[in-house]
Amino acid sequence: YTAVLVLNERRMAANRVDILCCIHGKPDPGIHISKPSWLQRFMRKKYAPLVVSKWFRSMIILLALVFVAVCGFKASELEVQATGKNFIPNGSYLRTYFDLLGKYFGGSPTDVQVIIEEFDIERYKVELVGLGEKYRCDGCEANPPRIIPSFSYWLEDFISDVQSSINEGGNATGFVVDPSDFVVDEALDGHFFPASTALFYSYLTTWVDETTTGASYASDLVFKDASRTALARARIRMQHTPIGSFDDEGEFNADAAAIVKAVDKMYEISDSFPFGVYPYSFKYTDDWAAFDVIGSELVRNTVSALGTVLLVVTVLVGHLGASLLVFFSTVFTVVEILGMNAIIGLSVDTVVTVLVVLSVGLAVDYSAHNVYSFMLHTGTREERVIKMLADVGVPVVNGAVSTFLAVMLQSLSSSYVFVVVFYEFFFAILFGALNGLVLVPAVLSVIGPAPYSTARQDEDEDDLKQNNNNGMAEA
């Protein structure tokens, strides 16, 4: 960039046309006096006097407060929602599949594995046998933990086959047991159970090896060694019901809040056992884990970013009152961005959270430059606002327009991420520029702080230079 500036200075010194550098302009008079552009003239002569007029600034401040209040109310309605499907491009085969799956089949169940360790059958017999029923609590299919109750538990099936074999002298699976090896256990509602741990594992291995039912659970049992006289780990496979609801268009949408409650209940039930029980699903560590923290992360990181803005601007501007104006202008912009997100139907997810935090750094520029320029000028508040807008108003407008042009094409994307990038940056540019160029000047004309102590001296020197330039121009 510096190299380009140097080349541009050489072009100006050679009096070459800016776009077609091979064309020379009029002879250089030796005096370079820049003329204000039409936008600078508009800022100084038309817009700035309008902003400082009493009726206009009163209307602007009132409208800004009302709009921020509305956006704040809408922002409070923002919810964490499952937006994973949105990351699949519209019109793609995979997106069509998920849309039809949700529309006609109400989503799909989510596989869950409950891992049991410290499998001490002698010490925790009652708890281990009743473990499955803990997840089949009344109403669990419609309430947390949202588990489909028809899942099979290998220990329950083992005891059922033992009961059937003893009562019927051998059941249809061919699993035959010696009734003398079993006792009626009142703690297990009068069911038969092996009389010792050794007998338990002996019959368990026979059941797994010789019956179809037992063989189906072979992958769920991990023995400590080849002797198979003790279990190191065991597993129960179950499923969450589809957690969500149908929208007005008949499409199934996952409910992030209900998902968080269901997973929390799974953890609560698992933690209630006196031995290690750990539920796991790939969804838990995929997108469901974010549902529990993303809302608090949005608040925490946005507040941290705003606090950093206040600290840095206070250090660089050097005036607490001026820094607070920049801070509140940035806060207004963030609230307006969040409110517009709710209005256009966006939800809180990872992409929105990251971009809202980024927008804080984008929004602060539009106010910081104006407030700093205001502190450099002297005169009445109205005069200083006019000088401020004439000085930095145009660069702020140019910055807003150029940033908008940089993200404009992303609005045409079919990707959810790029479309959200456009929305968040567009809102940050729009509301940041409006607050910086309309609201902040109106407020400064009413309660703007006094200029720097060195501002008058610097401005007197600038006036002297301007008078000299005017004299040279007349000569």
GROMACS .gro file of C-alpha atoms in nm, residues 116-122 154 197-205 220-234:
model
   32
  116ILE     CA    1  -2.104  -4.941   3.229
  117GLU     CA    2  -1.771  -4.982   3.400
  118GLU     CA    3  -1.674  -5.118   3.742
  119PHE     CA    4  -1.911  -5.406   3.670
  120ASP     CA    5  -1.934  -5.560   4.016
  121ILE     CA    6  -2.234  -5.795   3.994
  122GLU     CA    7  -2.198  -5.916   4.351
  154TRP     CA    8  -2.872  -5.783   2.781
  197THR     CA    9  -2.055  -6.466   4.095
  198ALA     CA   10  -1.875  -6.763   3.941
  199LEU     CA   11  -2.207  -6.923   3.842
  200PHE     CA   12  -2.328  -6.590   3.702
  201TYR     CA   13  -2.035  -6.563   3.463
  202SER     CA   14  -2.048  -6.933   3.378
  203TYR     CA   15  -2.411  -6.917   3.270
  204LEU     CA   16  -2.362  -6.573   3.107
  205THR     CA   17  -2.085  -6.701   2.878
  220ASP     CA   18  -2.176  -5.533   2.415
  221LEU     CA   19  -1.975  -5.733   2.669
  222VAL     CA   20  -1.601  -5.683   2.724
  223PHE     CA   21  -1.442  -5.936   2.956
  224LYS     CA   22  -1.127  -5.862   3.153
  225ASP     CA   23  -0.937  -6.163   3.017
  226ALA     CA   24  -0.973  -6.481   2.816
  227SER     CA   25  -1.111  -6.672   3.113
  228ARG     CA   26  -1.426  -6.458   3.092
  229THR     CA   27  -1.483  -6.467   3.467
  230ALA     CA   28  -1.531  -6.094   3.505
  231LEU     CA   29  -1.663  -5.805   3.294
  232ALA     CA   30  -1.449  -5.498   3.240
  233ARG     CA   31  -1.711  -5.301   3.047
  234ALA     CA   32  -2.065  -5.350   2.927
   0.00000   0.00000   0.00000
